[in-house]
Structure formats: C-alpha cells, structure tokens
Coordinates of C-alpha atoms (C1' of nucleotides) in Angstrom, one line a residue:
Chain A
X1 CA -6.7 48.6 -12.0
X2 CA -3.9 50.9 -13.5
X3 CA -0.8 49.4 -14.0
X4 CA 2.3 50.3 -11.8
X5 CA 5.7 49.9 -14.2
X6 CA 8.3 48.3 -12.2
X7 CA 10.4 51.1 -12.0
X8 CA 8.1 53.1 -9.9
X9 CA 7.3 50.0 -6.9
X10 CA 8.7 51.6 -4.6
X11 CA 6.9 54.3 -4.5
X12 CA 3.6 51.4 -3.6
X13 CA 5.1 50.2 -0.4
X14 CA 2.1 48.6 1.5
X15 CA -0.2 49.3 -1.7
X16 CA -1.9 47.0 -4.0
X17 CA -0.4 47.3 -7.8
X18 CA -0.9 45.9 -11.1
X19 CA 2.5 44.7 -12.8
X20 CA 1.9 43.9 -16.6
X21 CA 5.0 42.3 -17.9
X22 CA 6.7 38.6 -18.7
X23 CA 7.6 35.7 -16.5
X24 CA 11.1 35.8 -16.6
X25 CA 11.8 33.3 -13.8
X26 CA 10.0 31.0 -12.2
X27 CA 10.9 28.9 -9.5
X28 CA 8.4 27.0 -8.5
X29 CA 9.3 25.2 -4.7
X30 CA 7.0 23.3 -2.4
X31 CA 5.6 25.7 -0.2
X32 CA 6.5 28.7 -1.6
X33 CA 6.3 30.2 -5.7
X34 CA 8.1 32.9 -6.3
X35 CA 7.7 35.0 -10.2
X36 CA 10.2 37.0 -11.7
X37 CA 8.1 39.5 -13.6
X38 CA 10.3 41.6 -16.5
X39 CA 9.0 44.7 -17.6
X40 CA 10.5 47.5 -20.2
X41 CA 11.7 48.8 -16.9
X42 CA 12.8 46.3 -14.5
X43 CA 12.6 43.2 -13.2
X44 CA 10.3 42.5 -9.7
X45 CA 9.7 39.6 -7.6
X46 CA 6.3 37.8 -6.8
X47 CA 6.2 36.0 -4.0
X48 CA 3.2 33.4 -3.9
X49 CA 2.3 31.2 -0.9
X50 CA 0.6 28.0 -2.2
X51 CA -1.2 26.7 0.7
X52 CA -3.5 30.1 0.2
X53 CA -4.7 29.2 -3.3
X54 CA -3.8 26.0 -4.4
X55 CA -5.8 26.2 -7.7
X56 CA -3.8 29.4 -8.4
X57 CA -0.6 27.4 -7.9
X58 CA -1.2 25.2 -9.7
X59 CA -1.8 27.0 -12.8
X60 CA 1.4 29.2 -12.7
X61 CA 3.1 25.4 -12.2
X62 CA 1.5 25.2 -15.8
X63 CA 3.7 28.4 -16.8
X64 CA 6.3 28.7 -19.4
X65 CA 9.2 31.7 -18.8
X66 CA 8.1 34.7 -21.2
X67 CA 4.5 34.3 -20.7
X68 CA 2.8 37.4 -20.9
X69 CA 1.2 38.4 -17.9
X70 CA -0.9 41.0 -15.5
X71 CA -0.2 40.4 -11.4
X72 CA -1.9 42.1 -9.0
X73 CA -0.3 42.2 -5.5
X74 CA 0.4 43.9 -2.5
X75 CA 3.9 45.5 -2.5
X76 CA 5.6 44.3 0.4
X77 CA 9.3 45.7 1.6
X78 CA 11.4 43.0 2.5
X79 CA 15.2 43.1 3.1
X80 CA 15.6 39.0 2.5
X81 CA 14.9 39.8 -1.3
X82 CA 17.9 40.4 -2.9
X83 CA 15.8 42.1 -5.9
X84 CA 15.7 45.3 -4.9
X85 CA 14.3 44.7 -1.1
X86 CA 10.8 44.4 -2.9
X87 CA 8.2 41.6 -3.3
X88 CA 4.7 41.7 -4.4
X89 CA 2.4 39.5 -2.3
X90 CA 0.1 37.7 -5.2
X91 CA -3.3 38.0 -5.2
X92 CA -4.2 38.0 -8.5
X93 CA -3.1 36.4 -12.0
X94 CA -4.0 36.9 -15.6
X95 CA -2.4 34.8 -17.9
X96 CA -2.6 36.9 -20.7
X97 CA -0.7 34.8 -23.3
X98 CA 0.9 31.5 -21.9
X99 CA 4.6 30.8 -23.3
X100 CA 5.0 27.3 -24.9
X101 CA 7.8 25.1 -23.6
X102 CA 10.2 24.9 -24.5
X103 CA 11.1 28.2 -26.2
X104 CA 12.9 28.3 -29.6
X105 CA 16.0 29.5 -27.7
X106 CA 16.1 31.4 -24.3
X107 CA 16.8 35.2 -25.0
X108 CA 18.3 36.0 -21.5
X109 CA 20.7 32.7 -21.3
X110 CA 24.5 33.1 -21.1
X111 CA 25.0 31.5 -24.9
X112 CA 22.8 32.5 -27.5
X113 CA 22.4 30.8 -30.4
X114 CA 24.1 31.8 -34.6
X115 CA 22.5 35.2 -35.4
X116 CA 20.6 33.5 -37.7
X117 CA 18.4 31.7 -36.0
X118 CA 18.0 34.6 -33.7
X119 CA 16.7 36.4 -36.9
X120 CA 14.0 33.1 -37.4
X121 CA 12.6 34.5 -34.3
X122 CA 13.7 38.0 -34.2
X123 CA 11.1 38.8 -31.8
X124 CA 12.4 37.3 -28.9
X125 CA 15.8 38.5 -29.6
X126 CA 14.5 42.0 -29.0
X127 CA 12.9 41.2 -26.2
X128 CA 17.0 41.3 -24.5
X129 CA 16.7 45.1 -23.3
X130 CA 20.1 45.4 -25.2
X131 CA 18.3 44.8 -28.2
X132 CA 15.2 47.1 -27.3
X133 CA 18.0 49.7 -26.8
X134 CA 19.2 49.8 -29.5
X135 CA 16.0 51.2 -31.4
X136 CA 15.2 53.4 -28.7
X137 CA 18.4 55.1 -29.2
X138 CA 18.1 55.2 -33.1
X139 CA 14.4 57.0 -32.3
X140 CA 16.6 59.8 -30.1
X141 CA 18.5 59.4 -33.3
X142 CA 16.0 60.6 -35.6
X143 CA 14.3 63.4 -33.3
X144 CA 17.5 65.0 -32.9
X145 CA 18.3 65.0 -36.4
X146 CA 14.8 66.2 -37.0
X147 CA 15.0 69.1 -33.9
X148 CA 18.0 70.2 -36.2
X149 CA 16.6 70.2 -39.9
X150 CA 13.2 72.1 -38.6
X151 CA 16.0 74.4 -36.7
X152 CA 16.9 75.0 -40.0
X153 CA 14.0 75.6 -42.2
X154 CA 14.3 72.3 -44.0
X155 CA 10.3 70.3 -45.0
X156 CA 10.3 66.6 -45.2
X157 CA 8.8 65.3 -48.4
X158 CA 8.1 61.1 -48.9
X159 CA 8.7 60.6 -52.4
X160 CA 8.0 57.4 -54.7
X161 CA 9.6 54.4 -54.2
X162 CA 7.5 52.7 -57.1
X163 CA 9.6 54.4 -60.2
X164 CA 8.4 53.8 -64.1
X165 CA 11.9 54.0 -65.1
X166 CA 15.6 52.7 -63.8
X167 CA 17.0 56.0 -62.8
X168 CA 20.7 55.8 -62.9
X169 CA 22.8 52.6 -63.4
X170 CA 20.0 50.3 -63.4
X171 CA 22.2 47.0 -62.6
X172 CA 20.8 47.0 -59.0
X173 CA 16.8 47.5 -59.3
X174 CA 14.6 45.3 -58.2
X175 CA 11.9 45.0 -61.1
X176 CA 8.0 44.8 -59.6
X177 CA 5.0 44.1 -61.8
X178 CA 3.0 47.1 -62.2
X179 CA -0.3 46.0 -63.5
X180 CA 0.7 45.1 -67.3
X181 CA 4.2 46.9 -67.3
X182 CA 6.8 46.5 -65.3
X183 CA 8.5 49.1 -62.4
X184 CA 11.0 49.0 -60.2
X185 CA 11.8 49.9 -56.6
X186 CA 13.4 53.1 -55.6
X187 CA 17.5 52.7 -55.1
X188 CA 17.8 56.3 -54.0
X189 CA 15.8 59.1 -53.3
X190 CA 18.2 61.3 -55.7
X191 CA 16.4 62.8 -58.0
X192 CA 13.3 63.4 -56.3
X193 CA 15.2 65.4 -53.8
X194 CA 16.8 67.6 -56.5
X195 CA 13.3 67.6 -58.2
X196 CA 12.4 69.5 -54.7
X197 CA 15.3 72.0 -55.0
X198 CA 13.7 73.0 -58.9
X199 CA 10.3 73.6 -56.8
X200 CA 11.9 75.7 -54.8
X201 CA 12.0 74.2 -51.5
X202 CA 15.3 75.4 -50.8
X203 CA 15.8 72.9 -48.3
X204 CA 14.5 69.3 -47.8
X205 CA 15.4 66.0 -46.0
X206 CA 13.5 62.6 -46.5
X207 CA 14.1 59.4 -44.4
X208 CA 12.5 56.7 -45.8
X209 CA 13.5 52.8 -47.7
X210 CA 16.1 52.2 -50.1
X211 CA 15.8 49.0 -52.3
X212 CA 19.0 47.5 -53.6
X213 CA 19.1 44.6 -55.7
X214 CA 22.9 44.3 -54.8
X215 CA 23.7 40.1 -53.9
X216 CA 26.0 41.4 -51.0
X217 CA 27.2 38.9 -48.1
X218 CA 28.6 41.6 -45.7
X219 CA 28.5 42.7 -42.7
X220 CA 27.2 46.1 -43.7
X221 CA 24.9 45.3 -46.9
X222 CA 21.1 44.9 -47.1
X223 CA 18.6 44.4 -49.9
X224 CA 16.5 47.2 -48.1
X225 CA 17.9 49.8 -45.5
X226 CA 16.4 53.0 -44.2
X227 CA 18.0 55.9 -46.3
X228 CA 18.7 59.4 -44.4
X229 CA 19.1 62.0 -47.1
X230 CA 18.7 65.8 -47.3
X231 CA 19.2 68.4 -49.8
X232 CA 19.7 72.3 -49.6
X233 CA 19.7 75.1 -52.5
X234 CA 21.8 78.3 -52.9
X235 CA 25.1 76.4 -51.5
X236 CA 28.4 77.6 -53.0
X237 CA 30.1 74.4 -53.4
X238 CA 29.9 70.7 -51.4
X239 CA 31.8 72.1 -48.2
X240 CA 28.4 74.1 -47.6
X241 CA 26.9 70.7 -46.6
X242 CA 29.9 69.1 -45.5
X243 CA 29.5 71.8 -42.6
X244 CA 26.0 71.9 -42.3
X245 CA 26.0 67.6 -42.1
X246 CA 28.5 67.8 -39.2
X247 CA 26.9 70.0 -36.9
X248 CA 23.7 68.4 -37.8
X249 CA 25.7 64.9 -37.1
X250 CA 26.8 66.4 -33.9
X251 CA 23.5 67.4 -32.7
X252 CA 21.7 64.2 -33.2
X253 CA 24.5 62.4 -31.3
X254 CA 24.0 65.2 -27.9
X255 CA 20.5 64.5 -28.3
X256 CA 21.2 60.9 -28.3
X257 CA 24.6 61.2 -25.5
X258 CA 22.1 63.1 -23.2
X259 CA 19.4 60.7 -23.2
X260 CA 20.9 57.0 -23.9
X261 CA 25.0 57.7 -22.9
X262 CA 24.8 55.6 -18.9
X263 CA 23.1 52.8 -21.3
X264 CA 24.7 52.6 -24.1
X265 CA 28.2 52.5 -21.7
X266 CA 26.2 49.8 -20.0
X267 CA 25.2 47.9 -22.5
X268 CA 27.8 48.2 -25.6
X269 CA 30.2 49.8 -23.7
X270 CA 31.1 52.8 -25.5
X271 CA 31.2 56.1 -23.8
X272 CA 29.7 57.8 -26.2
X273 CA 31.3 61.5 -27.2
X274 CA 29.9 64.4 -29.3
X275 CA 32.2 64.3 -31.8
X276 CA 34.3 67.8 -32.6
X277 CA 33.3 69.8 -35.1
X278 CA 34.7 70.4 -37.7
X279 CA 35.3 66.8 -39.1
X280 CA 39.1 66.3 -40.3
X281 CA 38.5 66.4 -44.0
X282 CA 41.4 64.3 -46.6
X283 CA 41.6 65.5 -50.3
X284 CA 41.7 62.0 -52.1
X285 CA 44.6 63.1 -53.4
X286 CA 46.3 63.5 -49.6
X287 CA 44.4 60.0 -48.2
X288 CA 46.3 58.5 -50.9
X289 CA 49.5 60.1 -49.7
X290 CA 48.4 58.6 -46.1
X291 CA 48.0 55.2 -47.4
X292 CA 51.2 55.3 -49.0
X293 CA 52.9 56.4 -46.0
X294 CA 50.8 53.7 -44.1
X295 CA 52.4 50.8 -46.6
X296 CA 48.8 50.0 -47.1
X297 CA 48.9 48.5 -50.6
X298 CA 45.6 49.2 -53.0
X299 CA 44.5 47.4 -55.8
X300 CA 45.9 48.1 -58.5
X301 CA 42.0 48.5 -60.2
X302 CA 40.5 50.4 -57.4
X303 CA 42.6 53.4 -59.4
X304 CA 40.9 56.8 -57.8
X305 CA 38.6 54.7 -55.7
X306 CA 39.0 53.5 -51.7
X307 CA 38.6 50.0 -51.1
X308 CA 36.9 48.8 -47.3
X309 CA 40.8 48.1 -46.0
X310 CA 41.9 51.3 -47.2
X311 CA 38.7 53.0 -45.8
X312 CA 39.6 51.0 -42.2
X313 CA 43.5 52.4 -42.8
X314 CA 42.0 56.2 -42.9
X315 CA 39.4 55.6 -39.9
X316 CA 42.4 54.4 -37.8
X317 CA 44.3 57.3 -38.9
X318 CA 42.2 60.2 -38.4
X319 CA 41.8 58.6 -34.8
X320 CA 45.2 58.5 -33.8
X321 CA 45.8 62.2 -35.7
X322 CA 43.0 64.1 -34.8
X323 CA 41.0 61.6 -31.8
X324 CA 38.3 62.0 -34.3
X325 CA 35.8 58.6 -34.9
X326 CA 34.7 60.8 -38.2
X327 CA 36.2 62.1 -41.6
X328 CA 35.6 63.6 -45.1
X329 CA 37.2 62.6 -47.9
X330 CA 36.6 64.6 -50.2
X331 CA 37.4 65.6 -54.1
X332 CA 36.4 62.1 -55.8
X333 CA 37.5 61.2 -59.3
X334 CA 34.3 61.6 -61.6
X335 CA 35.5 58.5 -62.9
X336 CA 34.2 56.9 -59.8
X337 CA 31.1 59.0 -59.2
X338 CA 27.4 59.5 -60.7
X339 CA 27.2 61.6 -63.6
X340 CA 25.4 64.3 -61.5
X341 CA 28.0 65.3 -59.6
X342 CA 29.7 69.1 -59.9
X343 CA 33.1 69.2 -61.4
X344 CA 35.4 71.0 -60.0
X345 CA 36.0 73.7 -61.9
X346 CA 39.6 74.3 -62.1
X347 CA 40.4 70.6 -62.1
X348 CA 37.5 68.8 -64.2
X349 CA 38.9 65.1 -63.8
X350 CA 37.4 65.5 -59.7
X351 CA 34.3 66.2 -58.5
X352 CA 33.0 68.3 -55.8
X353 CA 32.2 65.3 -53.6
X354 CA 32.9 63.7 -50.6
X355 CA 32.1 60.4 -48.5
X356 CA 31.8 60.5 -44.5
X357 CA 33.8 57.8 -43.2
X358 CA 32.7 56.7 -39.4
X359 CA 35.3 54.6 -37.5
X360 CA 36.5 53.5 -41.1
X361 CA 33.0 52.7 -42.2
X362 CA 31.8 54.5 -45.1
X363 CA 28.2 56.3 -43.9
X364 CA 27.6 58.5 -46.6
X365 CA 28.0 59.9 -50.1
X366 CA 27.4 63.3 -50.9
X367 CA 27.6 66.2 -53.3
X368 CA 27.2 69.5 -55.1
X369 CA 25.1 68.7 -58.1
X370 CA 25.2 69.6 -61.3
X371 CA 22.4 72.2 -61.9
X372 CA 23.6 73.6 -65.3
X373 CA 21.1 71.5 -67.8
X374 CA 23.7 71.4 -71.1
X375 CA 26.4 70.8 -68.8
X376 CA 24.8 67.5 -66.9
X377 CA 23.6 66.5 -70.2
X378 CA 27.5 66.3 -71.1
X379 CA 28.3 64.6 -68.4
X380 CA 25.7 61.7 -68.6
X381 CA 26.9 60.8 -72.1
X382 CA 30.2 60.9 -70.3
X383 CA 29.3 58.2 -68.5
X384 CA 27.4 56.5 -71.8
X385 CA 24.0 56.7 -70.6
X386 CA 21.4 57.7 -72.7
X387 CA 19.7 60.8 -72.2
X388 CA 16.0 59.7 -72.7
X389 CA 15.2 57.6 -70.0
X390 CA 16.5 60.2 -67.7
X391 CA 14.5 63.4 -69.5
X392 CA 12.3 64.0 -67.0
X393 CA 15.0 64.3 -64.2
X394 CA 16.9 66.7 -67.2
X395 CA 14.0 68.8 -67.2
X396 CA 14.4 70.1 -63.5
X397 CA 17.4 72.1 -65.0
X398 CA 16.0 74.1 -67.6
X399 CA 13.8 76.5 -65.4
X400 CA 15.5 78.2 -63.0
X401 CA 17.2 75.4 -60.6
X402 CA 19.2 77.0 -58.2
X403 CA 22.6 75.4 -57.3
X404 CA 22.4 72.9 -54.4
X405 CA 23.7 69.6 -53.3
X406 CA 23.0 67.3 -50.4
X407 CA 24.1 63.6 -48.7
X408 CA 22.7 60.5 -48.5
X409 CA 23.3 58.4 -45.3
X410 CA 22.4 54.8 -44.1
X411 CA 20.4 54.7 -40.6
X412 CA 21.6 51.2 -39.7
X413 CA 25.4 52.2 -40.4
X414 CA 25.6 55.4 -38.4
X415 CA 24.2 53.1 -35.5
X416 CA 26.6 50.6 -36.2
X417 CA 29.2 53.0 -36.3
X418 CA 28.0 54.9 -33.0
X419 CA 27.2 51.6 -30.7
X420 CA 29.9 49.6 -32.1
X421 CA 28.0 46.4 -33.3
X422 CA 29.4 44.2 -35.4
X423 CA 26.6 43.4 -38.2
X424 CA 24.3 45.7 -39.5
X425 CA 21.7 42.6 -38.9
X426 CA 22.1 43.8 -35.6
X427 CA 21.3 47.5 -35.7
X428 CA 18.2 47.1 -38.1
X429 CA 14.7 46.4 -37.0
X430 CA 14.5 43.5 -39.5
X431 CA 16.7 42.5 -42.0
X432 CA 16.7 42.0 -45.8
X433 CA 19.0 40.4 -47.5
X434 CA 19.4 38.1 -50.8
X435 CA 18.5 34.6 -48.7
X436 CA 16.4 36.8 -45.7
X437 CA 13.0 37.2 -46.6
X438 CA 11.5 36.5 -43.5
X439 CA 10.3 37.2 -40.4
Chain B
rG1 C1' 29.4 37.2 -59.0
rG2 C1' 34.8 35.4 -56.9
rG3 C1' 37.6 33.2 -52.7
rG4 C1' 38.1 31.1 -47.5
rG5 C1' 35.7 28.7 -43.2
rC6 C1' 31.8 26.0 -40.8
rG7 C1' 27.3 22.5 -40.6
rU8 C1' 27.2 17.0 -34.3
rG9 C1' 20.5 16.2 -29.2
rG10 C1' 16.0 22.3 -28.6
rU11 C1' 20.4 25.7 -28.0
rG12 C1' 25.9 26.3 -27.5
rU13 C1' 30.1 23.3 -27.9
rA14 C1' 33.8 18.7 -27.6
rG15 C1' 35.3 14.9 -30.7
rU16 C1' 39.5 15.3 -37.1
rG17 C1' 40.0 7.2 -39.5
rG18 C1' 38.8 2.1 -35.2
rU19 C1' 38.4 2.5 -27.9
rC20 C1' 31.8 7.0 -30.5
rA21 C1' 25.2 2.4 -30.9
rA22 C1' 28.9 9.9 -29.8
rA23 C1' 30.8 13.5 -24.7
rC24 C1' 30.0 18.3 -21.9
rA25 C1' 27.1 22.7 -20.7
rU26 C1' 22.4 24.7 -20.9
rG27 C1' 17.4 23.7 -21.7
rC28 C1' 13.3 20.0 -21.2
rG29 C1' 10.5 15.9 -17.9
rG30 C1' 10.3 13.4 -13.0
rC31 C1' 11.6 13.1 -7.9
rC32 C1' 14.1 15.1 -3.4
rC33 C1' 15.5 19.5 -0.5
rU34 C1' 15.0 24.6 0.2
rG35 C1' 11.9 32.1 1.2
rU36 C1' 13.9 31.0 -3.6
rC37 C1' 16.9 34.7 -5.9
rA38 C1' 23.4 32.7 -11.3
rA39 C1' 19.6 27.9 -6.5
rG40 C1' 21.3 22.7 -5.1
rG41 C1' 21.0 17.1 -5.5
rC42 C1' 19.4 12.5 -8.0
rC43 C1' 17.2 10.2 -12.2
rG44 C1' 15.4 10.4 -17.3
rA45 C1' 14.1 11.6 -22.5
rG46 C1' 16.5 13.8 -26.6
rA47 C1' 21.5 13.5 -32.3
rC48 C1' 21.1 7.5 -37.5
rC49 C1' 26.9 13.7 -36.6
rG50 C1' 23.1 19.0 -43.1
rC51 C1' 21.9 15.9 -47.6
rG52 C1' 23.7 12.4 -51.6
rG53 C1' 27.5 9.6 -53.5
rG54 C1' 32.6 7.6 -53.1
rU55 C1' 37.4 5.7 -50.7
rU56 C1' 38.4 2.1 -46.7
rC57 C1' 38.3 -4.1 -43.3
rA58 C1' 36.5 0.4 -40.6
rA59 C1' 34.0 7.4 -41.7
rA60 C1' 31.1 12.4 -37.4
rU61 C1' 36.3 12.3 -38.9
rC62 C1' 39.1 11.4 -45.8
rC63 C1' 37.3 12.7 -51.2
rC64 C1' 33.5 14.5 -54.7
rG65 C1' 28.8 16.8 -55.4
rU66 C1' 24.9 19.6 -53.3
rC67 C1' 22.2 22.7 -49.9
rG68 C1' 22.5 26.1 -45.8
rC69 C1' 25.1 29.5 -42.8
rU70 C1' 29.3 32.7 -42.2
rC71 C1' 33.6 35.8 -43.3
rC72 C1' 36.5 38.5 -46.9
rC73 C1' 36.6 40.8 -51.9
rG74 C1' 33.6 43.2 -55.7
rC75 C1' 29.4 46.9 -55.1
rC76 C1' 27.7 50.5 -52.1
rA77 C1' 24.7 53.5 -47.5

RNA sequence: GGGGGCGUGGUGUAGUGGUCAAACAUGCGGCCCUGUCAAGGCCGAGACCGCGGGUUCAAAUCCCGUCGCUCCCGCCA
C-alpha cells in the first residue's frame, strides 16, 4: 500500500493509510496501546485496542522508542486526541527494524547529553528535526548559490584532491601513501581554479573537501570542511568579486529565507534577513582606526593581521553602524597573505585582497591574483619559497592568462554564521578533527 | 603547539577533607491506575566518584602524573 506522510492525514479521514516512520512514544496501558509514530513530517497517534489482537499487543509491548516502523490503519477523526484531532485505528504492523533498549541517549529528551557523545552516535542526533534542518537548509544553500553562478555563465569543475606536490606553505598537508611515493591531500582548490582561468573558462566555481592538517581545538576548525570557492577572468581588480560575491551571498540566503525562514525562526530563532547589498567594506588601514577607537588592544605580533577578538570587535561594529551581519575588509598587508596575491599598484606593501567577516566570523578569503608570470615569480621568492615545486602552477602564466581572481569560503561557517550555532560540529554533516575520526 | 576549566549510575547534574558503603532528575525493570497524550502512583536494579601514585587517623573532595573532553590563543575557511 502507498504510504501516506503524516503531513497529509487529514486529507484520509475514514481511509486506510500506510504511515512509515519511528516509534516515538509508546505508552503501553491495559486495555488500550497507543503509538506515537514520527515522520520527516509530523508526528501521528495510533491507537491500538488490545483485546482485538492480543498477539499484536504483545509484540509492540516488545518495542523500543525509535524503532523503525510501517502501520497501517484506518484514519479516524477524533476531538479527544490532542494530536492534531487524528488517530489511526491499527490494523496492521511491520516492525521494520526493532530499537534496542535502552538507547545510547534519547534524542528528543529535555537534556541531552556533551556534544561529544552525541557525535559517538551522530545518527540519532540528527534524527531531532532541528538537526535534519539544518542540512536541509544548507542544500537550499547550495541550489541557490548554484541558480546564481549558472545565472552567470560560471561551469563547475571537481579538481584533485590527491596532489604530487605540497602546493603552497606545506606545514598543514596531510601526507597519504601513493603506491611507492608519497602525496598529499588537497588544502585548497587554488591553483586548480586559476589553472581553469589559463584554459579559458572565464568563470568557474567548485564545492568540494578541503583537508587541513591544522591541530586546531576551536569552535570553528576542522581537519576536513567542505570548501565553496569560485573564480572569474577579465576582472579589473578584487572589488569585481567582492561585488559579484555579495549579490551572489544575497541570493543564496532569499533562496534559503523563502524556503526555510518560519523554521529556522522556529527552531534557532533567527529571523532570517537578506542582507543589503552592498556589504560595508573597512580598508585595513580604517578597521585599525575602529579598533583603536574601540580601545580594543591587539597583539603587539598580529602587526597588519586581525586576531578572532578583533574580528568579533569589527562584526559588532559594522552591526551597530550599518545593521549589517556582513563586512569586507579589505587591502591586506602581503606580509600576511599568499604570494599570489595582486599588489596594489600604487601602494606595493598591500594587496588587492579582502576577507568576508560574518557576525565577526571570518568566512572567507579572497583575491585578485597575480597573473603576470615574472611578477608572481618575484613575489614567491618574496616569500622564500622555491620556485620549482610550484613550476607547474608558474606555467599557467606564461600563455596568455587573463587577469582574474576569486574567493574561497567554508560551507559549515556561513551556516554557522547564518543559523547562529555555536560549534561548527554542529553545522557539519560529520565532523573531522585531530581526536574525531569516527563515526 | 601554548594557557585555563572539567571528568560522579545509561544520560544530565548535586556533593569541594569525616555525618557519602554517594543524592536528585531522567532513562531502565516490575506492579497498580488510567483513552493515554510533558501521564500519575508504588517498588527495584544501576556509580568501587576517568586511571595511577601520593598526603592524611580519614580523600569523590587536597597534591603529582596520565588519559579524555572542553574553552581561549596561535593558524585559518
């Protein structure tokens, strides 16, 4: 029999439906047995007297909560049930997959148990529709910030995250045994999306994993993370993409505000805004300025650099200045930045760069690149790396690269930032981190 | 990698030198009551207080080490 989602019972008055779904309740009395079936859409009452099939009742006696299960009933109105005025009259029961007792920890009780345990048996922390939301919104996610790119004539390419050689810094790559040599993981899709812009793709965007071999106990850091980046050619300098990434920012969250906002206000509660565009955009020069005027005190060492506090400082700012959850900082010190990145050519101590802060959290790091070959050459020994490891990337600049430049953004932060949660363990699917192998 | 905090039944907590052979909630088992619906009532099982060492007449409680978790910093998305 085709199954009826809960949602849609009562539409079935005085019909017989199928309910797939999972015992979330069961209160199992003397005369009566009544089933609290959960679905992705609701939750229904079963009402089952036990006098008309004993053998039946006393198999769902046997019953743990969360078993998986297919009912079939009639669907009854009735104003005594305080679920909905529904019940479904059992006739039939499948145990599809009985639930042992007791459960590891109950995913629907008041107190849950340290997140880390949760992650021991992360599946039945997503079962919480909170939890279930949370991916559904960061698919809306992606489709709108998909709708936008093939808006835009951008092509998605995959490329490898197997690499023969440590790209740039090479302290944070995890090394993998590749037959008898040795590779390592991808840490950024960077110069296979600039390889695209020397093939003349003009414009292309990849999501896809990011490996970092970084030992980071935070709140925001994992050992693999799903990477958003996108490139684009023919761009006159890095406020090309800044402009192009906010709109395409502000589309993906009306995709996501149009589908997910009652839900997400339910659930998290945020009422969730498009933000305005454009973004308020700070010179580092001028957030410095703000920070002094703030009294927030740097580091002495983070010279030309933002440290997470003085990142917070900013976020808090641009809210109260400009109600805006999002800004720009732009102009970086190349001091602080990878070798690729454009200098600004009237003032070659700062880059054409910028990082998206979101509510103080830094989501992204973008750029124009360098596109001139002798002139990125320069600037990698700048930075004392040598130049043969990182020949074949050269070689995208010596035949006929047009200028371009692009951002890179973590998927788990942007939700972070957008639902409010307080650990990326929470917005990812399944985490990775130095001690967190498993599930 | 550096610094702080925490580690008590399945789970969440209380207890910070003796009155603790450890309490409460929830969950679990049994019984009672009941068309239940945050169900209620009674009874019961379940923790050598992360692990190892030390101080003390006495340690869940203090000290040292160790492991685990967590937060902050560094690093970044």
């Amino acid at each position: 029999m085709e199954r009826t989602l809960i949602k849609d019972l009562k539409d079935k008055i005085d019909q017989q439906v199928t309910l797939k779904g999972w015992l979330q309740a069961l209160r199992d009395q003397k005369s009566m047995q009544f089933l609290i079936i959960r679905d992705k859409t609701g939750l229904a009452q079963v009402a089952h007297w036990k006098k008309g099939n004993p053998l039946l009742a006393e198999l769902i006696s046997t019953l743990g909560t969360e078993s998986a299960l297919t009912v079939t009933g009639k669907v009854v109105a009735n104003e005594v049930v305080k679920l909905g005025g529904i019940e479904i009259q059992l006739e039939e029961l499948v145990v599809e997959n009985n639930a042992e007792v007791p459960l590891p920890f109950d995913p629907f009780s008041d107190t849950l148990p340290d997140q880390d345990y949760r992650l021991d048996w992360r599946y039945l922390d997503l079962r919480r529709e909170r939890n279930r939301l949370i991916f559904e919104v960061q698919t809306t996610l992606e489709q709108g910030m998909r709708d936008y790119w093939l808006a835009n004539d951008f092509t998605e390419v995959h490329s490898p995250k197997i690499m023969g050689t440590p790209s740039e810094s090479g302290a944070e790559l995890f090394k993998v045994e590749y037959f008898d040599r040795t590779a390592y993981l991808a840490q950024s899709p960077q110069f296979y999306k600039q390889m695209a812009q020397a093939a003349g793709f003009e414009r292309i965007f990849e999501i896809g994993p990011v490996f970092r071999a970084d030992p980071s106990f935070t709140s925001r850091h994992m050992t693999e993370f799903t990477g958003i980046d996108f490139e684009m050619s023919w761009i006159d300098s890095h406020e090309d993409v800044m402009v192009f990434a906010e709109n395409w920012l502000a589309h993906a969250y009306k995709v996501v505000n149009e589908k997910h906002h009652d839900a997400i206000q339910e659930h998290f509660g945020v009422d969730l805004q498009v933000p305005q565009t454009p973004f308020p955009r700070l010179t580092m020069a001028e957030a410095y300025q703000i920070l002094k005027g703030m009294d927030y005190k740097l580091p002495p060492e983070k010279k030309g650099d933002l440290d997470p506090g003085a990142e917070r400082a900013l976020g808090d700012y641009v809210k109260q200045e400009y109600g805006s959850d999002f800004v720009y900082v732009t102009d970086w010190p190349f001091t602080v930045r990878p070798f690729y990145h454009m200098l600004h050519p009237d003032n070659p101590t700062l880059t054409r760069s910028f990082d998206l802060l979101g509510k103080g959290l830094e989501i992204t790091t973008g750029a124009q690149r360098e596109h001139h070959y002798e002139v990125l050459k320069q600037q990698a020994l700048d930075k004392g790396l040598t130049l043969e490891p990182i020949q074949t990337y050269l070689n995208y600049f010596r035949y006929g690269c047009p200028p371009h430049g692009g951002l890179g953004m973590g998927l788990s932060r942007l939700l972070m930032v957008m639902l409010d949660l307080p650990t990326i363990r929470e917005a990812v699917y399944v985490f990775r981190g130095p001690n967190r192998l498993e599930p």
